[in-house]
């Protein structure tokens, strides 16, 4: 079975996110824990959450994925920005511990001129502060496109963060197809080679989720502009290989393409039609 969903609005609660996902034909979803550009988190509605957990089980949903706000930058050169990252991490993880079967994805951050090694040190430092031996939520490092001073556009950078984290069983990777393509990994013509490198550098055991996006830009552009499935430089043939690859097909796929719900519904229908059970 294809585990597929999209990024849905969290404005009206967990039950509405599940209902929207069922409408588009999905069985998992991703949501922002708060406004992606910052701001306070919405207070948790336990009644809504409990109804969601019951409905999730009744509808056979798999793992769901929370996404940290873009403003979370654990590698910042400003202490107040790093304090915000700590606060968001701690608050969001506390919420997610109440939602069995959830993971937490974040952009590793931008070093802001301090250098990659310093940025990796700062990211790892905060992760070690907020992670605990008993937590159930798996935290995912997202692969990035390499814009500006972004960290995480190479598998080696992701590996270095993991190496510095104490609780390695609590961390994983979310591979974004647009990002790795824009970072220079040729998933169109050499998917097996890219996954072999991922396994050798990071380990496929750390790969927990896929952001499934086409790209508006060519290989190695470092632009990070998502495109609808089959409409960009990655293309439908490569997307078909990705969702059917033996090392990937069991993972949850999350669409972040430029769509509204009906567009996601069409994309999920298309993806199901080319998925080999």
GROMACS .gro file of N, CA, C and O in nm, residues 11 13 17 20 26 47 60 87 89 95-96 112 118 134 151-152 166 174 190 196 206 208 224 232 237 246:
model
  104
   11UNK      N    1  -0.519   2.469   1.102
   11UNK     CA    2  -0.598   2.577   1.162
   11UNK      C    3  -0.722   2.528   1.235
   11UNK      O    4  -0.765   2.587   1.334
   13UNK      N    5  -0.772   2.201   1.350
   13UNK     CA    6  -0.752   2.086   1.437
   13UNK      C    7  -0.720   1.955   1.366
   13UNK      O    8  -0.721   1.945   1.243
   17UNK      N    9  -0.781   1.783   0.978
   17UNK     CA   10  -0.667   1.741   0.896
   17UNK      C   11  -0.687   1.599   0.846
   17UNK      O   12  -0.657   1.566   0.730
   20UNK      N   13  -0.960   1.604   0.572
   20UNK     CA   14  -0.906   1.656   0.446
   20UNK      C   15  -0.820   1.550   0.377
   20UNK      O   16  -0.823   1.538   0.253
   26UNK      N   17  -0.564   1.016   0.077
   26UNK     CA   18  -0.441   0.986   0.149
   26UNK      C   19  -0.464   0.906   0.275
   26UNK      O   20  -0.578   0.886   0.319
   47UNK      N   21  -0.979   1.721   2.341
   47UNK     CA   22  -1.099   1.654   2.290
   47UNK      C   23  -1.084   1.626   2.141
   47UNK      O   24  -1.112   1.514   2.094
   60UNK      N   25  -0.710   0.342   0.935
   60UNK     CA   26  -0.586   0.279   0.892
   60UNK      C   27  -0.475   0.375   0.856
   60UNK      O   28  -0.395   0.347   0.766
   87UNK      N   29   1.296   2.671   2.261
   87UNK     CA   30   1.158   2.680   2.310
   87UNK      C   31   1.062   2.604   2.219
   87UNK      O   32   0.974   2.532   2.268
   89UNK      N   33   1.136   2.358   1.999
   89UNK     CA   34   1.164   2.215   2.011
   89UNK      C   35   1.097   2.156   2.135
   89UNK      O   36   1.028   2.054   2.128
   95UNK      N   37   0.411   1.823   2.298
   95UNK     CA   38   0.282   1.795   2.234
   95UNK      C   39   0.285   1.660   2.162
   95UNK      O   40   0.195   1.578   2.175
   96UNK      N   41   0.392   1.636   2.087
   96UNK     CA   42   0.400   1.515   2.005
   96UNK      C   43   0.412   1.389   2.088
   96UNK      O   44   0.373   1.280   2.041
  112UNK      N   45   2.486   3.122   0.885
  112UNK     CA   46   2.495   3.268   0.883
  112UNK      C   47   2.640   3.318   0.882
  112UNK      O   48   2.675   3.417   0.949
  118UNK      N   49   3.084   2.493   1.247
  118UNK     CA   50   3.029   2.561   1.363
  118UNK      C   51   2.878   2.544   1.368
  118UNK      O   52   2.819   2.521   1.476
  134UNK      N   53   1.400   0.868   2.688
  134UNK     CA   54   1.268   0.805   2.693
  134UNK      C   55   1.168   0.861   2.593
  134UNK      O   56   1.054   0.816   2.590
  151UNK      N   57   2.260   2.444   0.598
  151UNK     CA   58   2.330   2.321   0.634
  151UNK      C   59   2.237   2.204   0.602
  151UNK      O   60   2.116   2.212   0.623
  152UNK      N   61   2.294   2.095   0.550
  152UNK     CA   62   2.216   1.976   0.523
  152UNK      C   63   2.194   1.947   0.376
  152UNK      O   64   2.114   1.861   0.341
  166UNK      N   65   2.352   1.236   2.087
  166UNK     CA   66   2.366   1.129   2.187
  166UNK      C   67   2.268   1.014   2.162
  166UNK      O   68   2.307   0.898   2.160
  174UNK      N   69   1.451   1.296   0.675
  174UNK     CA   70   1.346   1.311   0.576
  174UNK      C   71   1.411   1.359   0.447
  174UNK      O   72   1.471   1.467   0.443
  190UNK      N   73   2.029   0.854  -1.183
  190UNK     CA   74   2.114   0.765  -1.103
  190UNK      C   75   2.055   0.747  -0.962
  190UNK      O   76   2.125   0.762  -0.863
  196UNK      N   77   2.267   0.447  -0.285
  196UNK     CA   78   2.387   0.375  -0.239
  196UNK      C   79   2.477   0.469  -0.160
  196UNK      O   80   2.529   0.433  -0.053
  206UNK      N   81   1.835   0.516   0.874
  206UNK     CA   82   1.797   0.647   0.928
  206UNK      C   83   1.690   0.715   0.842
  206UNK      O   84   1.632   0.815   0.885
  208UNK      N   85   1.347   0.789   0.720
  208UNK     CA   86   1.216   0.762   0.779
  208UNK      C   87   1.099   0.818   0.699
  208UNK      O   88   0.984   0.777   0.721
  224UNK      N   89   1.566   2.540  -0.459
  224UNK     CA   90   1.456   2.499  -0.373
  224UNK      C   91   1.323   2.564  -0.412
  224UNK      O   92   1.264   2.641  -0.337
  232UNK      N   93   0.802   1.919  -1.360
  232UNK     CA   94   0.930   1.985  -1.343
  232UNK      C   95   1.047   1.908  -1.399
  232UNK      O   96   1.030   1.816  -1.481
  237UNK      N   97   0.854   1.001  -1.475
  237UNK     CA   98   0.924   0.872  -1.482
  237UNK      C   99   1.014   0.852  -1.361
  237UNK      O  100   1.018   0.743  -1.303
  246UNK      N  101   1.266  -0.039  -0.407
  246UNK     CA  102   1.259  -0.130  -0.292
  246UNK      C  103   1.306  -0.069  -0.161
  246UNK      O  104   1.257  -0.108  -0.054
   0.00000   0.00000   0.00000
